[in-house]
mmCIF file of C-alpha atoms in Angstrom:
data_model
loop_
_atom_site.group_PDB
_atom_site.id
_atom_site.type_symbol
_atom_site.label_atom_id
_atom_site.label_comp_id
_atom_site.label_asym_id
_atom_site.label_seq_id
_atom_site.Cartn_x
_atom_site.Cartn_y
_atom_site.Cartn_z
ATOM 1 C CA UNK Z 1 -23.763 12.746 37.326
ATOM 2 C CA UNK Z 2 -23.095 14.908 33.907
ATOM 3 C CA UNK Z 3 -20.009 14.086 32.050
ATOM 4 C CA UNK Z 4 -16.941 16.172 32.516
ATOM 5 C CA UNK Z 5 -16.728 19.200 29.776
ATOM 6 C CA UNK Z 6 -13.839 17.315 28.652
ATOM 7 C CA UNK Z 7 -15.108 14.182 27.714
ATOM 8 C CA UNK Z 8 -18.201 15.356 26.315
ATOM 9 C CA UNK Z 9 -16.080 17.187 23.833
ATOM 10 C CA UNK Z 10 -14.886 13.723 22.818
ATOM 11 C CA UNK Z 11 -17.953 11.692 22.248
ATOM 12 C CA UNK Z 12 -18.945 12.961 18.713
ATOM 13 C CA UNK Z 13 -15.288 12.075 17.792
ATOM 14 C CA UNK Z 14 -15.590 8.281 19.183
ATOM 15 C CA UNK Z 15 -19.099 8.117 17.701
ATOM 16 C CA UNK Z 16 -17.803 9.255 14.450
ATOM 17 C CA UNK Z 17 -14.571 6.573 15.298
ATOM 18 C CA UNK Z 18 -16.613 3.699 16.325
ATOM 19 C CA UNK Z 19 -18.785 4.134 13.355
ATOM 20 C CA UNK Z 20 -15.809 4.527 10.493
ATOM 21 C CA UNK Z 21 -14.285 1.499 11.929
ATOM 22 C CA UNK Z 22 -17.507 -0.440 12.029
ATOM 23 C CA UNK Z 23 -17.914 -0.035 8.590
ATOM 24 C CA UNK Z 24 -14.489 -0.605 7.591
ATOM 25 C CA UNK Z 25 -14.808 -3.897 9.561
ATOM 26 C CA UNK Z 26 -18.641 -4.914 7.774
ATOM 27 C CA UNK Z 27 -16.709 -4.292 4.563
ATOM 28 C CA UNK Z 28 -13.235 -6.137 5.004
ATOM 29 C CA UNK Z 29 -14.844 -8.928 7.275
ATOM 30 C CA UNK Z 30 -18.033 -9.963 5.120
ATOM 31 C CA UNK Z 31 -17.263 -8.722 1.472
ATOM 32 C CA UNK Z 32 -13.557 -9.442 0.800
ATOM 33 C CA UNK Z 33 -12.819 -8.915 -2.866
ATOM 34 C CA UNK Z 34 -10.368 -12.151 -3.194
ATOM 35 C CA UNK Z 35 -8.050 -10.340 -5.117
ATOM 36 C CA UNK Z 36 -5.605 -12.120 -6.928
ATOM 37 C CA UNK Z 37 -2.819 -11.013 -4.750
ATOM 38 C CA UNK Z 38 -4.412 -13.220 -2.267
ATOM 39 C CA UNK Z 39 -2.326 -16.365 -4.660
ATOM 40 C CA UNK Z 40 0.578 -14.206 -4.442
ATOM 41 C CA UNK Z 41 1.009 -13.818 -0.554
ATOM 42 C CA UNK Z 42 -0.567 -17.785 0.038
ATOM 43 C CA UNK Z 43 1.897 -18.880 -1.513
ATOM 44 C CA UNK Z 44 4.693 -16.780 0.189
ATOM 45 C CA UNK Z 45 3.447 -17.433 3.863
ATOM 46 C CA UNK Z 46 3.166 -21.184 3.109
ATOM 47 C CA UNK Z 47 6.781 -21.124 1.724
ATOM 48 C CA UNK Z 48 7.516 -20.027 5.079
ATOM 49 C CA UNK Z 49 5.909 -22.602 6.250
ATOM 50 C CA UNK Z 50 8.413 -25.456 4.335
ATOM 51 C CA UNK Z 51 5.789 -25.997 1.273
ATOM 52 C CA UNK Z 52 7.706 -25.567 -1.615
ATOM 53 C CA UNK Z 53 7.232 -25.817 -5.426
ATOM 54 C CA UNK Z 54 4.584 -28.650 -6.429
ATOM 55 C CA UNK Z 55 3.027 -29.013 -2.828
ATOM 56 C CA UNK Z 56 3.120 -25.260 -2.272
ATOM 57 C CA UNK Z 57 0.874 -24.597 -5.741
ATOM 58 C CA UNK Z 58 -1.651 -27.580 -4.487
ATOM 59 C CA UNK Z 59 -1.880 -26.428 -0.929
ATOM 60 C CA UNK Z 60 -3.117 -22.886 -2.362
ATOM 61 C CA UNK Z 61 -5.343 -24.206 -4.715
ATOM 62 C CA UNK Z 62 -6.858 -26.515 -2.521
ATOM 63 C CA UNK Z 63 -7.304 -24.234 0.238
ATOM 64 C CA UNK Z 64 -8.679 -21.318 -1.994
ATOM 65 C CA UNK Z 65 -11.021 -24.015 -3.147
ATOM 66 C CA UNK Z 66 -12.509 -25.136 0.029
ATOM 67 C CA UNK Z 67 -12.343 -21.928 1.422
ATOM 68 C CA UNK Z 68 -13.827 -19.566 -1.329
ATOM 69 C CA UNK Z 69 -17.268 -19.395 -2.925
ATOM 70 C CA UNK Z 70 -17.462 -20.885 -5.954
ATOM 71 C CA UNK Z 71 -17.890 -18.036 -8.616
ATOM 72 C CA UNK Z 72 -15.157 -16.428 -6.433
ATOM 73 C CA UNK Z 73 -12.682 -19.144 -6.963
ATOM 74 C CA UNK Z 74 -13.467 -19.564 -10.286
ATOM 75 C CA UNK Z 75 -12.902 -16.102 -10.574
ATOM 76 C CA UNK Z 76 -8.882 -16.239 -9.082
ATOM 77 C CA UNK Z 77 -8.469 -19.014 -11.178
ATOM 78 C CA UNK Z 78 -9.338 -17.286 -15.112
ATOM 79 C CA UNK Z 79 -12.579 -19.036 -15.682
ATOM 80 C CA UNK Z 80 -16.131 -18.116 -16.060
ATOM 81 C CA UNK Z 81 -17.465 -17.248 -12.841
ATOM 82 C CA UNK Z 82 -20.872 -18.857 -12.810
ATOM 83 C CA UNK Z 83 -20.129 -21.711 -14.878
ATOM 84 C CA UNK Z 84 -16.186 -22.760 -14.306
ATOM 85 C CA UNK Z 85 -15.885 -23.544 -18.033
ATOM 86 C CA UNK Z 86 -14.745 -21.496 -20.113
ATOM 87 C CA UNK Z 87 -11.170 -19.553 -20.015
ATOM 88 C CA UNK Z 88 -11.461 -16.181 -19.777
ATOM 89 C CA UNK Z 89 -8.090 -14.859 -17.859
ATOM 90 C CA UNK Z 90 -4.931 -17.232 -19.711
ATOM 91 C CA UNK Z 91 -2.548 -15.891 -17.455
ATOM 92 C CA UNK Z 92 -4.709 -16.468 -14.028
ATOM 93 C CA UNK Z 93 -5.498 -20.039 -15.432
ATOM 94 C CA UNK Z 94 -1.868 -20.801 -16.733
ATOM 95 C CA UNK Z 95 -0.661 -19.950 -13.011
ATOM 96 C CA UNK Z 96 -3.475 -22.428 -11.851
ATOM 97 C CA UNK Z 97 -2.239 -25.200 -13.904
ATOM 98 C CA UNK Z 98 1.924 -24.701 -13.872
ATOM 99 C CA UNK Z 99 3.271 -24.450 -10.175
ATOM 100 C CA UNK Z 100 6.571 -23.846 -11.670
ATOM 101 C CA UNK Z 101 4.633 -20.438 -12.612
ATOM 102 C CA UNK Z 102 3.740 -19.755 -9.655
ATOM 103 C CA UNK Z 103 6.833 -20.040 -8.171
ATOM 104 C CA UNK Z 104 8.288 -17.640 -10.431
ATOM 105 C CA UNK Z 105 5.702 -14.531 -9.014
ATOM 106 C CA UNK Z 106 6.866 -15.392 -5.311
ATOM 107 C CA UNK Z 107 9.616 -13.033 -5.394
ATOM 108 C CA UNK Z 108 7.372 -10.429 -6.207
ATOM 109 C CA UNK Z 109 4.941 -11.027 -2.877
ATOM 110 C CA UNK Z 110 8.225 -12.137 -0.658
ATOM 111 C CA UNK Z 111 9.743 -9.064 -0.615
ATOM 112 C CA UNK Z 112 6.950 -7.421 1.279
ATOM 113 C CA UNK Z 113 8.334 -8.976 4.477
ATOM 114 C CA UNK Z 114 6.707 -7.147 6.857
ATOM 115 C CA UNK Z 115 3.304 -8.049 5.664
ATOM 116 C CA UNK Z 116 4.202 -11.755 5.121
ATOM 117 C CA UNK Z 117 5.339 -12.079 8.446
ATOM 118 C CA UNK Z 118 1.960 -10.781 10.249
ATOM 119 C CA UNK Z 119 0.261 -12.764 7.633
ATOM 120 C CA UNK Z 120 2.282 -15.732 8.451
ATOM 121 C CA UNK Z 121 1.626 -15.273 12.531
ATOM 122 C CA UNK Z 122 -2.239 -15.123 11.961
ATOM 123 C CA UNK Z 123 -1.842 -18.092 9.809
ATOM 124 C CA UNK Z 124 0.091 -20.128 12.655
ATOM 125 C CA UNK Z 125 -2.794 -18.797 15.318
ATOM 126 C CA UNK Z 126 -5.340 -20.829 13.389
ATOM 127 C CA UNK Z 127 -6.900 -18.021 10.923
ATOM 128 C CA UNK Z 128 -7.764 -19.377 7.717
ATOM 129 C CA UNK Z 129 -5.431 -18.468 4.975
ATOM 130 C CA UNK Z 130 -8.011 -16.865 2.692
ATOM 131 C CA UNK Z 131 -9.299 -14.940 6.167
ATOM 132 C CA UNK Z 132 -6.318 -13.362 7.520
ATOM 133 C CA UNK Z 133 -6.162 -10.607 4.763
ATOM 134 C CA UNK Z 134 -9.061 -9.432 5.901
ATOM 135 C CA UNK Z 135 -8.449 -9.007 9.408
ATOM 136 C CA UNK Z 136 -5.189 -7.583 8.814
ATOM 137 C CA UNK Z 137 -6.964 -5.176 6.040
ATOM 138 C CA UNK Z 138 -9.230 -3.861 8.587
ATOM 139 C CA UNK Z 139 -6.922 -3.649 11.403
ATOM 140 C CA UNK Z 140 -4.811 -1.234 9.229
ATOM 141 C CA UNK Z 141 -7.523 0.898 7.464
ATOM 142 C CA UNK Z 142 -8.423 1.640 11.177
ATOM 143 C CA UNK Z 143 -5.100 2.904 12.235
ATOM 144 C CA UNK Z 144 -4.969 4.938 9.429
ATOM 145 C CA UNK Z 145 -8.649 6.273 9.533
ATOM 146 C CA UNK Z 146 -8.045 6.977 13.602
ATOM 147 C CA UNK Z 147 -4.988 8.347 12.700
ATOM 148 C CA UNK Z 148 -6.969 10.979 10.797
ATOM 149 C CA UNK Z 149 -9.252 11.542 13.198
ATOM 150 C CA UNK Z 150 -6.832 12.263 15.819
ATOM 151 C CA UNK Z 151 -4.544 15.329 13.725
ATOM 152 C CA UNK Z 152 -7.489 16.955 12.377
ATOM 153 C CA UNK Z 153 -9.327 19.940 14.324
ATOM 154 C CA UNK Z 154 -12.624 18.483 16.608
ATOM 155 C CA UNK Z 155 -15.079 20.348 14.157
ATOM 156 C CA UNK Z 156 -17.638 19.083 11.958
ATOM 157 C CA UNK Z 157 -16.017 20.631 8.874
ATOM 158 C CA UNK Z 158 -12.741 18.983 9.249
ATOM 159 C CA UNK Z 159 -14.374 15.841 10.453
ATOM 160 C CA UNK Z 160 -16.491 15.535 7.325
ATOM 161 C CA UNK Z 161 -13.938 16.764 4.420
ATOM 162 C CA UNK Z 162 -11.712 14.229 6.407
ATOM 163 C CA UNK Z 163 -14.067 11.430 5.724
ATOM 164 C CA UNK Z 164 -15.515 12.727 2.407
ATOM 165 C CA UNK Z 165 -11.723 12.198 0.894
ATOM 166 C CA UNK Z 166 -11.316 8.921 3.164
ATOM 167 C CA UNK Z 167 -14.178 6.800 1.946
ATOM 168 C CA UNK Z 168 -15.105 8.802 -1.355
ATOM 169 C CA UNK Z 169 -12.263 9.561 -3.061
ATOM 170 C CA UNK Z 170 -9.395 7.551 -1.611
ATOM 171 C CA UNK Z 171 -12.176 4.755 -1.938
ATOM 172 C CA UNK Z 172 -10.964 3.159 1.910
ATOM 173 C CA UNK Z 173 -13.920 0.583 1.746
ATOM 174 C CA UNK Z 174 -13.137 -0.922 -1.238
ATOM 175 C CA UNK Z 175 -9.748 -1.185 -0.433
ATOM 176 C CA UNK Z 176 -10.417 -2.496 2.955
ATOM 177 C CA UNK Z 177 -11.581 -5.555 1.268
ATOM 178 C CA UNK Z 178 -8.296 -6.278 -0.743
ATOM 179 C CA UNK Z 179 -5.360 -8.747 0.097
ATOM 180 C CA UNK Z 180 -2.552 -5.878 -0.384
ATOM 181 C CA UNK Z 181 0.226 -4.392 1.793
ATOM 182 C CA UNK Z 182 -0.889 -1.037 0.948
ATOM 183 C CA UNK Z 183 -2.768 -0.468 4.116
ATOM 184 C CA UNK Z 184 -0.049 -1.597 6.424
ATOM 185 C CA UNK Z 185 2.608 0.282 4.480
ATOM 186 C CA UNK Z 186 0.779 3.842 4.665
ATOM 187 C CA UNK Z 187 -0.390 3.245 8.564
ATOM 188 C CA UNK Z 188 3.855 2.759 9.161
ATOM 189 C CA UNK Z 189 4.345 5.894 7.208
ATOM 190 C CA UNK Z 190 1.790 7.856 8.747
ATOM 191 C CA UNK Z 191 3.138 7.293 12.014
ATOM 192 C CA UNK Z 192 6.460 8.568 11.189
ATOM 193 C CA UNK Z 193 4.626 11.222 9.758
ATOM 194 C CA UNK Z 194 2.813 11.939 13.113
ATOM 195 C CA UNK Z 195 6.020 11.720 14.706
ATOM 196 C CA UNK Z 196 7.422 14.307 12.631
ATOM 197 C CA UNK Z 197 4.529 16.415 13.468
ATOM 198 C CA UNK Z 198 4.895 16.435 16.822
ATOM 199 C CA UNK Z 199 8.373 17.033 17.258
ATOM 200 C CA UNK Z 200 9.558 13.634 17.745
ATOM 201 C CA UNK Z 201 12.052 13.349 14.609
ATOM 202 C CA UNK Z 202 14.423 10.857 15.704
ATOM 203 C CA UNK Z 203 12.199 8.664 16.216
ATOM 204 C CA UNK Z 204 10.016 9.399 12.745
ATOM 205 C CA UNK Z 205 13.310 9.109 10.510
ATOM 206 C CA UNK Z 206 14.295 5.569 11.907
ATOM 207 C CA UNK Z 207 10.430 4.802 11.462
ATOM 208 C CA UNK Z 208 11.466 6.339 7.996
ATOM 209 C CA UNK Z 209 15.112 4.202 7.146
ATOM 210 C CA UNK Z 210 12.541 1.209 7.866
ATOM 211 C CA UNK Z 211 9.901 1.651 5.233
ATOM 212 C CA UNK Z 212 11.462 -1.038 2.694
ATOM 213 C CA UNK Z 213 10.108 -3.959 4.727
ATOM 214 C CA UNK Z 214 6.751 -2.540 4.030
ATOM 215 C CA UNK Z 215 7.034 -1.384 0.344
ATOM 216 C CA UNK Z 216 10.761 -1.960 -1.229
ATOM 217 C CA UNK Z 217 10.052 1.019 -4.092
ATOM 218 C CA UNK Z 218 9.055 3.115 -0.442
ATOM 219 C CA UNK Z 219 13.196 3.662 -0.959
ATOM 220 C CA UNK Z 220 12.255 6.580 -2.599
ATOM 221 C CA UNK Z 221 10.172 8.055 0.260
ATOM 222 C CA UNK Z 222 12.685 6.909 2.681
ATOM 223 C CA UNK Z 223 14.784 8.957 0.625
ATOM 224 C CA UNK Z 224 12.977 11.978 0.181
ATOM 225 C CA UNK Z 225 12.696 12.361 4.113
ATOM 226 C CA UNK Z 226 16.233 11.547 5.349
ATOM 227 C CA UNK Z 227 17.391 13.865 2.805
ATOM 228 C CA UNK Z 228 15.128 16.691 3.234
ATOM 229 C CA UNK Z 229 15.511 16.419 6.974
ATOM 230 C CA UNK Z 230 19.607 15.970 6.535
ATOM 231 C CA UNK Z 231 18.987 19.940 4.830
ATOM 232 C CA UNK Z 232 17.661 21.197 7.344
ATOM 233 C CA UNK Z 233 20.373 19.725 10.375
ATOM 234 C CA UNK Z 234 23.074 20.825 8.085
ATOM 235 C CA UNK Z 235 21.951 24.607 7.784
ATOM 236 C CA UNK Z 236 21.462 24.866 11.718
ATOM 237 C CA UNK Z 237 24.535 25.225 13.933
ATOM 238 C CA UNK Z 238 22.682 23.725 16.710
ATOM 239 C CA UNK Z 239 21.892 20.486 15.040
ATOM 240 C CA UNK Z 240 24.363 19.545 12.878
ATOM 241 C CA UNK Z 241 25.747 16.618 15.219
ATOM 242 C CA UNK Z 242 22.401 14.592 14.160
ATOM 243 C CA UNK Z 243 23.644 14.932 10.497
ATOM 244 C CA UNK Z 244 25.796 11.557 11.405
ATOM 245 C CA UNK Z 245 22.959 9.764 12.207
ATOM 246 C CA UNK Z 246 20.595 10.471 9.432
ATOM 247 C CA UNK Z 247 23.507 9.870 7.106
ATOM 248 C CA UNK Z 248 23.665 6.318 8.694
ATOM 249 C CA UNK Z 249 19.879 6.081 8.542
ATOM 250 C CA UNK Z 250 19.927 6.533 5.005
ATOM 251 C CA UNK Z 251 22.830 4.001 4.760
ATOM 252 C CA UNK Z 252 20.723 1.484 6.706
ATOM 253 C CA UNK Z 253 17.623 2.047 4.331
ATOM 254 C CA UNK Z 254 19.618 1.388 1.279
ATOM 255 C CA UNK Z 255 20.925 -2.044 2.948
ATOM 256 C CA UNK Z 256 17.512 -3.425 3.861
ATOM 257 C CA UNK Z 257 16.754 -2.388 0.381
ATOM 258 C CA UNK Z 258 19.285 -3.872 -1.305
ATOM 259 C CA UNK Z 259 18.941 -6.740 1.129
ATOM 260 C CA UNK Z 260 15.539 -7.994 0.255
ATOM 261 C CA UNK Z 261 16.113 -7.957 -3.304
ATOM 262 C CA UNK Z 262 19.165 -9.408 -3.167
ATOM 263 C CA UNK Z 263 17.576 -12.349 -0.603
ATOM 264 C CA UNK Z 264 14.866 -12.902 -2.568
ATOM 265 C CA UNK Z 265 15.930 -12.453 -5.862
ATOM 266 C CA UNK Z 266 13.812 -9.778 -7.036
ATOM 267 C CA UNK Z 267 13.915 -9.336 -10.519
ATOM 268 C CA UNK Z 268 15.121 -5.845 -11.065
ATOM 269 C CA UNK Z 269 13.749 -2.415 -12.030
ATOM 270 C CA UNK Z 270 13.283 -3.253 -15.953
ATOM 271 C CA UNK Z 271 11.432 -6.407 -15.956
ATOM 272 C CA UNK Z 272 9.313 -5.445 -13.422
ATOM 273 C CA UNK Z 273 8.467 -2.472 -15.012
ATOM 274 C CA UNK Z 274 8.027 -4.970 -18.419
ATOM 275 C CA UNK Z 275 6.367 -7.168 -16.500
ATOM 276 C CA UNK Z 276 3.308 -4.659 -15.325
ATOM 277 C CA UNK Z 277 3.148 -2.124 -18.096
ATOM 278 C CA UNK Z 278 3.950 -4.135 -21.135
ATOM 279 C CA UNK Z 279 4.167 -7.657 -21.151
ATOM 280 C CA UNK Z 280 2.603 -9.490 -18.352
ATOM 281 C CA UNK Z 281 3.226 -13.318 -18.703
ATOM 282 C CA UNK Z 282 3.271 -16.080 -16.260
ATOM 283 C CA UNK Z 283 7.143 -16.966 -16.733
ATOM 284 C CA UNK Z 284 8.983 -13.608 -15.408
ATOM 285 C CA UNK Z 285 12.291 -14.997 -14.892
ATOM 286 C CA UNK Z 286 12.457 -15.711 -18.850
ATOM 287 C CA UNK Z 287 10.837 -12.603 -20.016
ATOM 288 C CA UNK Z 288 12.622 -10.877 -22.894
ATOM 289 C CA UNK Z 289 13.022 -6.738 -21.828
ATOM 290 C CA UNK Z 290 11.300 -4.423 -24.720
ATOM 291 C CA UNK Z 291 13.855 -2.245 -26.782
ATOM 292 C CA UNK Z 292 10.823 -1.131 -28.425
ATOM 293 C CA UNK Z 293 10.073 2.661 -27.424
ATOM 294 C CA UNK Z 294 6.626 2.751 -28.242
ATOM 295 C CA UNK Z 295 6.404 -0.096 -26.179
ATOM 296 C CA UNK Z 296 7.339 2.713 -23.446
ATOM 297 C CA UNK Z 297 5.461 5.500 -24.628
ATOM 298 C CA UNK Z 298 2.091 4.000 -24.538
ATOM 299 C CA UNK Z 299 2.809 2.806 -20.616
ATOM 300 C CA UNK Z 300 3.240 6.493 -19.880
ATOM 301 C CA UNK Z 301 0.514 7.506 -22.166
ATOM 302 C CA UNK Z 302 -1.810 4.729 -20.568
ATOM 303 C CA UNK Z 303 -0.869 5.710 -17.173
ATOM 304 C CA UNK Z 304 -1.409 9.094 -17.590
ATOM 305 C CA UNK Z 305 -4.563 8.114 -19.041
ATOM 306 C CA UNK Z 306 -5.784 6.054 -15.246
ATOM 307 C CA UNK Z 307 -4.547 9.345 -13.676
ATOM 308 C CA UNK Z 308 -7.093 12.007 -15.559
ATOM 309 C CA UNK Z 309 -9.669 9.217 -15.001
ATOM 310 C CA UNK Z 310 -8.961 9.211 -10.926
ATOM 311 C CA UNK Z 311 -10.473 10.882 -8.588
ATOM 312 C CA UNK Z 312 -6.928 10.493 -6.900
ATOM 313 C CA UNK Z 313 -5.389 11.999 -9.772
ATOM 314 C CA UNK Z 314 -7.248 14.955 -9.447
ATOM 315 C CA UNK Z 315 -7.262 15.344 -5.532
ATOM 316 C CA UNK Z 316 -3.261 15.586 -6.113
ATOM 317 C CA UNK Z 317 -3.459 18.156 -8.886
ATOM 318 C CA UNK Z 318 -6.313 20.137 -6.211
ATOM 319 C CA UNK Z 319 -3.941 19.674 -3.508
ATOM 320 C CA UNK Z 320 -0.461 20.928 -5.559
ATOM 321 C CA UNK Z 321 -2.523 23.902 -6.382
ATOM 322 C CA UNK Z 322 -3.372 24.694 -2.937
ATOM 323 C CA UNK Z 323 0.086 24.034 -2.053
ATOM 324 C CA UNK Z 324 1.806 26.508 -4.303
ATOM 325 C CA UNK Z 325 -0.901 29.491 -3.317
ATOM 326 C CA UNK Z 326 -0.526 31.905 -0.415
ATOM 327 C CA UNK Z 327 -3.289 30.009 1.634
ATOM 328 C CA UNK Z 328 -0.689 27.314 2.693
ATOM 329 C CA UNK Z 329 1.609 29.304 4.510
ATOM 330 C CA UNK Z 330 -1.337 29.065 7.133
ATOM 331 C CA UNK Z 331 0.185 25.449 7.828
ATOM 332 C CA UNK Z 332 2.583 24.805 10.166
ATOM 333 C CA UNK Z 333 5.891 24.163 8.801
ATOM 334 C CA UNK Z 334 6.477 20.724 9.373
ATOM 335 C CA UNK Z 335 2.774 19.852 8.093
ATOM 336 C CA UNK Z 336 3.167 21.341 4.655
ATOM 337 C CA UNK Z 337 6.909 20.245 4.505
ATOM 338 C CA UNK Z 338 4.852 16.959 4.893
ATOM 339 C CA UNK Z 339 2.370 17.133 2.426
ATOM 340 C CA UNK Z 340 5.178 18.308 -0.224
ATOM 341 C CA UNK Z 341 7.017 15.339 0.364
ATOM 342 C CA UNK Z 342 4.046 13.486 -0.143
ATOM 343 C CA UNK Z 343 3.570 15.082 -3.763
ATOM 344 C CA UNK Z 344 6.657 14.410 -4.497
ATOM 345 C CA UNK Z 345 6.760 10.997 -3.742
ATOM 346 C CA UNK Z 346 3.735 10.441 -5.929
ATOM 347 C CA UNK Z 347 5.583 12.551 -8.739
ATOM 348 C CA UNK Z 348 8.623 10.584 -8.620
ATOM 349 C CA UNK Z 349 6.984 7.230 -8.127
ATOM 350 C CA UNK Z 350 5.021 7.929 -11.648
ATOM 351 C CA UNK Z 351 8.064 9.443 -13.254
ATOM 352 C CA UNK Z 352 9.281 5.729 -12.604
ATOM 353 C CA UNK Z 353 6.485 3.447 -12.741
ATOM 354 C CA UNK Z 354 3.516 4.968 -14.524
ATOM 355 C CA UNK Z 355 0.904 1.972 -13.319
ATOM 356 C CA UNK Z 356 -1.073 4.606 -11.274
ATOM 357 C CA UNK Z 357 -2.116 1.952 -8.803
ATOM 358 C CA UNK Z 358 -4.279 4.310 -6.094
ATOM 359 C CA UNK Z 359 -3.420 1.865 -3.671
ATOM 360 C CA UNK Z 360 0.623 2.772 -3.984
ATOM 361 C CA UNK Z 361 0.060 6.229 -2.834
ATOM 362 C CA UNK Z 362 -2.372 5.878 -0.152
ATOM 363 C CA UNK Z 363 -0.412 7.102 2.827
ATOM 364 C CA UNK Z 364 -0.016 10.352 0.672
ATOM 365 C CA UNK Z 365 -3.650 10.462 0.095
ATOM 366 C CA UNK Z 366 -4.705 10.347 3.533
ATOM 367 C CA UNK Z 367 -1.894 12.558 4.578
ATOM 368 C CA UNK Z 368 -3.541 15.345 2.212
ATOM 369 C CA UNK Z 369 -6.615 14.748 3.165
ATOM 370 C CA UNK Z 370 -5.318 15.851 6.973
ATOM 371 C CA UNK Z 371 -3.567 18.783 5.379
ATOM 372 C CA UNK Z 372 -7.279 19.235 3.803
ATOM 373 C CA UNK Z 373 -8.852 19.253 6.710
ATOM 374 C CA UNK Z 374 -6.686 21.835 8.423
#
């Protein structure tokens, strides 16, 4: 018996599926980058688990050693990789040999709770600490791939500048094989996203107020769509009695915000920003704020910098263009509303914090990359 028209109509795209997440799997499951993030959120899910200061910092090292190759560990530590003696990274190796160090980066890998906690549950299932990354990597880079898949047109042009931008620009199998948030963060925000696509808005903007469990400084996306969707209830007659509860979805975004970096002690928006771009030291609870402004200047020149030398950087620029000409009124409304908010998320975000980390602006990536494909 043939297969139903139907169904055949589906097998290239769960060929195409199976395949993408194969590959994502090979890649996060067999060639994990051991990042050093990996320290950062160790450390935090064993907290969790009642090791604290000097045990905590032994625990980690111990386990990355037995559980790491050895130019790997070597790596995560600041040595030579092959030969484990020679210093090459002071502030990886300073961390290695002060716990009191690395107790003061916890607050920066605590505060991605929701992250932590799945970590944490894998952890209490048996998975190896230096293993559950991965899995959680790959589950994550799947939602968002099939995610993809499943808004995009069933033709082999979408399918394939869909996937050109997925693995070849937004670089998906490299960061498949990072410890990082980032994945988990952009699959939450692309299903609001879908939500919002589909007509389903009251349950995409509480999906929205969420987002600082994933990514505290996603407060400003949060932000962008409670606002820009409070607009639009406000000017319609027949929805303004929603207005209430975006206004208190917007209230309950800035309370989990303020929350977590009050519960964690977080350590605010001018050391971290010290911290990354111009002075990054072991000891961040004692670090001295520049009042130099070249100190400044040269973060935003050096960021700017990573941006003209990304592919992302340039995809954004493509995809602005394309926004502002007369072919994107061919969109659907609530699909280039989308996409905007995206831009504008990745605008503000650099106006702020001018690291131009690819990885913080994934969900927009992909989300372009489905306005692309349309």
């Amino acid at each position: 018996m043939s297969a139903s028209p139907t169904f055949s109509k589906f097998i290239p795209w769960l060929l195409i599926a199976v395949l993408a997440l194969g590959y994502l799997g090979h890649r996060a499951l067999t060639k994990p980058a051991y990042n050093w993030d990996l320290i950062g959120y160790m450390s935090a899910v064993l907290k969790m688990d009642g090791y604290t200061d000097q045990k905590n910092h032994k625990h980690v090292y111990e386990t990355l050693y037995n559980e790491l190759p050895r130019p790997a560990f070597n790596k995560i530590i600041g040595v030579d990789k092959q030969t484990g003696s020679k210093v090459v990274e002071s502030y990886r190796h300073q961390i290695y040999q002060d716990p009191d160090a690395l107790q003061q980066q916890l607050p920066f890998y605590q505060i991605r709770v929701a992250y932590t906690a799945l970590y944490y549950g894998l952890y209490k299932l048996g998975v190896p600490l230096s293993k559950a990354p991965s899995i959680l990597s790959w589950i994550f880079a799947s939602i968002c791939c099939l995610i993809g898949l499943s808004l995009i047109p069933m033709s082999k042009v979408a399918w394939l500048v869909y996937l050109v931008v997925f693995f070849e620009v937004i670089k998906a199998s490299w960061l498949v094989r990072l410890a990082t948030p980032d994945l988990l963060a952009a699959a939450w925000v692309l299903l609001a996203m879908t939500s919002y696509l589909k007509g389903r808005k009251t349950i995409a903007l509480i999906l929205t107020a969420l987002l600082p469990f994933f990514r505290t400084d996603f407060i400003i996306l949060s932000g962008l769509m409670l606002t820009t969707h409070l607009s639009i209830v406000v000017k319609n007659k027949r929805s303004k009695s929603k207005a209430p509860l975006i206004a208190g979805l917007g209230l309950l975004s800035l309370i989990v915000y303020s929350g977590l970096n009050s519960y964690f002690g977080n350590y605010g928006y001018l050391t971290i920003f010290n911290f990354t771009l111009i002075q990054n030291t072991p000891y961040p609870a004692s670090l001295d704020v520049s009042l130099q402004a070249n100190d400044y200047i040269n973060a935003y020149l050096t960021g700017l910098g990573r941006w003209t030398h990304s592919r992302v950087g340039w995809f954004f620029i493509f995809c602005t263009l394309g926004l502002l000409s007369p072919i994107s009124k061919k969109l659907s409304q609530e699909l280039r509303l989308l996409s905007i908010i995206s831009l504008a998320f990745v605008a503000i975000h650099f106006a702020l914090f001018p690291a131009f980390l690819e990885r913080h602006y994934l969900f927009a990536s992909i989300w372009l990359s489905i306005t692309l494909a349309w």
